[in-house]
Every structure is written in structure tokens, then in C-alpha cells.
Amino acid sequence: MTVRTRFAPSPTGYLHLGGARTALYAWAYARRFGGTFILRIEDTDLERSTPEAVQAILDGMQWLGLQHDEGPFYQMKRMDRYREVIEQMLQAGTAYYCYSSPEEVEVMRERLRAAGEKPRYDGTWRPEPGKTLPPIPEGRKPVVRFKNPLDGDVTWNDVVKGPITISNRELDDLIIARSDGTPTYNFCVAVDDSDMRITHVLRGDDHVNNTPRQINILKALDMPLPEYGHLPMILGSDGQKLSKRRDAVSVMKYAEAGYLPEAMINYLARLGWSHGDEEIFSAEQLCLWFDLDHLTKSPAQFNPEKLAWLNNHYIKQADNARLEKFVRPLMESAGAQFAAAPDLQAVIALMKDRVNTINELADAAMLFYRQPQPDPALLTQHLTDAVKPAIFQYLESCKSVAWSKEALSAMLKEVLAAHKLKMPQLAMPLRLMLTGQLQTPSIDAVVELFGRETVLARLAKFL
Ligand code: GLU
């Protein structure tokens, strides 16, 4: 059997964390077994689906590197196919026209509710051997209903949740085509999964209730059933349902905030699946390891600190030239002056250990690319008359010292000794004069990167 998985988002917003995780697992499972990963856009909800949302999903998938092998297939472009299957089912007697009006159905439901029964369609138009159907009301357009089995159970062995059984008595004769002929949701999903020969359906557990209906339709079509796996929801960092307001739920928001896709992949992979104690692994490793036996049954809790920690890890690992590509445009829009400033990749190498995001890296790197404007009060505090002679000596020594971190460090120590000062007494005013800030990486590293001319010019201004 060739594994065929799909991601089937409804394009009504953006690619959110839960959707991205579903897509990732379906993708990884297909990759693991040399299978096929299919993208299907479920855009039949015309009021809520937008082209922008389709684009947002494509962008998100591309950013994460989740390349599909087939598709995107759009349900709206498959209407003829759905009509064809509905026709077949009407012919085969697995579906029937129902002329009950919505008002009549509501009355039926009320009656059953009042009798303490589950409200459902009462089967008025359901053909049975020997049954005479009512006369067709004039001018009324019928819906098409699926002839759901009346008895027995629907059972499947959910790859996440284990065996699930639903009694057919719980299930209505589902409307599969509305009176205007448009097919309905569960029907389209079943037809698509069948036509696309999907072997494994992985999706959020908000779809558990749809599964028995889809299984019954597939059985009626005499089609093989895929395996189903329903992934538990992702909870927000406060343990509540992930909320659009409280939590950043759009994947692209993380891209904008300076997260690397490999950090997001690693994070989402672990949010509901595990491989022993492995916390840090690449998409390639995931594709070698991903299985359905280690999916977590309980809801996962979103942990922004862990994501930030992973991002820091991947930023540290990342090639400086790659980081430069991300960081430079951000710095340009923040007004960075690159002329006569240190090499950006050298700055990135110095700064990347201490940041959690690309955006923080760009902010931190700005230190080297703007004119320092030290706070006068801080200058008065740190650049005292007691340290000025030492600064002067430091400046003089800078004119001839070998320009390496080691030599600069040795020189700084000599100056400290000569003036009986402690490191911060000199390092703080130097930082202020050179960068305008008190917090920087080691002063020797900063001085080395600025280069002799800039250091001399900046120090001279204050003496
Ligand atoms: N379109 C559904 C959604 O976005 C997914 C359906 C499925 O995976 O079967 O929630």
C-alpha cells in the first residue's frame, strides 16, 4: 500500500498552529513511507472562504517547507464530480429525494424532543420496500438525503484515540445535496478522500463526529476506508482553548516575529508526538521517525518559552550568511547605516547566541549601525574625572595596538592596572561612548568589530 495523506483546510482565515501541526503530521507520515501528500482546499463555504485565506495557507505551508505532491485541489472545482456521485447514489438507492420543508423537519424534531427522543429526521421520504411515499408537494425542490443504516454501529480504530463506536441510531439521514443542488460538507469530504485514494486521514478531533457519517457514505459507495486519526486540540499557555486574542495563533505571525521555520517545525512536531526523549530534531529526522504510535492522546499545551528556546537554538546553528538575509532588510527599515560599519556577518556571529528571534537579532545588531546618543545623565555618572585619564590612555593606545581581540584585551588590562580601576569602571563609559548603551557584548569584541578609526573618532568626541 502506498501511503496517501492529505491536508484539507477550509480557507476562512490563516494557517493557525493547529492546522499547521495537522499538515506537518500528514506530510511527515507521507514522507516517512515514500508516499504522497495532497493539499485540498475545502472552499465550499462561500460566505467564509476567501482567496486571501487560500493564499495565507499556501504561504504558511511554503514557509514551513511542507511541499505537497498533488493539488491544491479545490472543492468548488469538483462540483460536477459531486453531482455525478449523488446521481449514482440516487440510482443505487443509497440516497433519496426528501421533500420535507425545513419547517416540517423542525416540527418532526420538536415532536421527537418532546417524546424524549433524539431529534432527527423521521424518515418520511425514506423509501423502504412496500412503503408508499407521500405525494410530492407541488413546486417544492427536494434535498437529497443519505440513506443511513438504521441499525448497527460504526466502529473505527482511531490511530490516536483507539477504538470508537457510534450507533447508527445516533445518526440522521444526512442531507448530502441542498435543494439548490449544492453538495454538503461531509459528503464532499468522503467523495474526495475516496477519489484521492487517501489512506490516512489525520485531522483535529473536532471532526470525530463527522467520521461515522463519512464512513457510512464511503461504505455506501463501496469504497475502501482510510485509517482515521483525530489529533487532540492545542491548548493555550494558560491551559484554556487556544484563543486568537490571547495567543498568537497564526503561523505567519511567528515568521513575522522572527522565528525560523525549522524551529516551528521542531516545536509543532513535539506538540503531540514524541520520539523517545528527543527534543531537538530536523524536518529530515522527523520524516525518518514519524509514526502514528507515538501521537499524544491528551491535549498539548502551547508553550511560547519552549518555542523561543528552540528558536534560539536554531539561530545559533544557522549560517551567518542566511541570517544576514533575514536581518539586513529589518535593519534597513530601522535606519541602519551600513557604510563604514563593521561586517554584518561578524556582528551576527557575535550577537546570535543571545537572542530568541531574528527580530531581536536585528535590534541587537543595530548597536553597530547607528550613531551613539548616550544619555547625558549616564555619561555624567560613568565618565567621571577619575576615569577620564584612563580613557585618554586607552584612546592613545588604540592608535598603535595590534587590532585583535587578544591584544585589545591585554591593552585594556594594562590601562586598568595603571589607573587602579576595575573593569566596569572603564568598560561602562567605553560602551556608552562607543554605542550609547550600557549593555553590549564584551567590550573587547565590540571595540574590535568597530575598527580602529571608528573607535578613535567616537572616543575623541568626549575627551
Ligand atoms: N476542512 C476541515 C477543516 O479545516 C478539515 C476536514 C478534514 O481534514 O477532513 O477543519
Short mmCIF file of C-alpha atoms and ligand atoms in Angstrom, two decimals, residues 6 8-10 42 185 189 203 207, ligand 1:
data_model
loop_
_atom_site.label_atom_id
_atom_site.label_comp_id
_atom_site.label_asym_id
_atom_site.label_seq_id
_atom_site.Cartn_x
_atom_site.Cartn_y
_atom_site.Cartn_z
CA ARG A 6 -3.92 14.99 2.80
CA ALA A 8 -7.71 19.74 3.83
CA PRO A 9 -8.02 23.24 5.27
CA SER A 10 -11.07 25.44 4.95
CA GLU A 42 -12.28 22.91 1.25
CA TYR A 185 -19.64 19.14 3.69
CA VAL A 189 -15.04 15.07 2.16
CA ARG A 203 -7.21 15.87 11.44
CA HIS A 207 -14.06 16.18 13.37
N1 GLU B 1 -11.75 21.42 6.25
C1 GLU B 1 -11.66 20.91 7.57
C2 GLU B 1 -11.06 21.94 8.50
O1 GLU B 1 -10.41 22.86 8.05
C3 GLU B 1 -10.80 19.66 7.66
C4 GLU B 1 -11.50 18.49 7.16
C5 GLU B 1 -10.73 17.20 7.21
O2 GLU B 1 -9.50 17.22 7.46
O3 GLU B 1 -11.37 16.18 6.99
O4 GLU B 1 -11.21 21.82 9.69
#
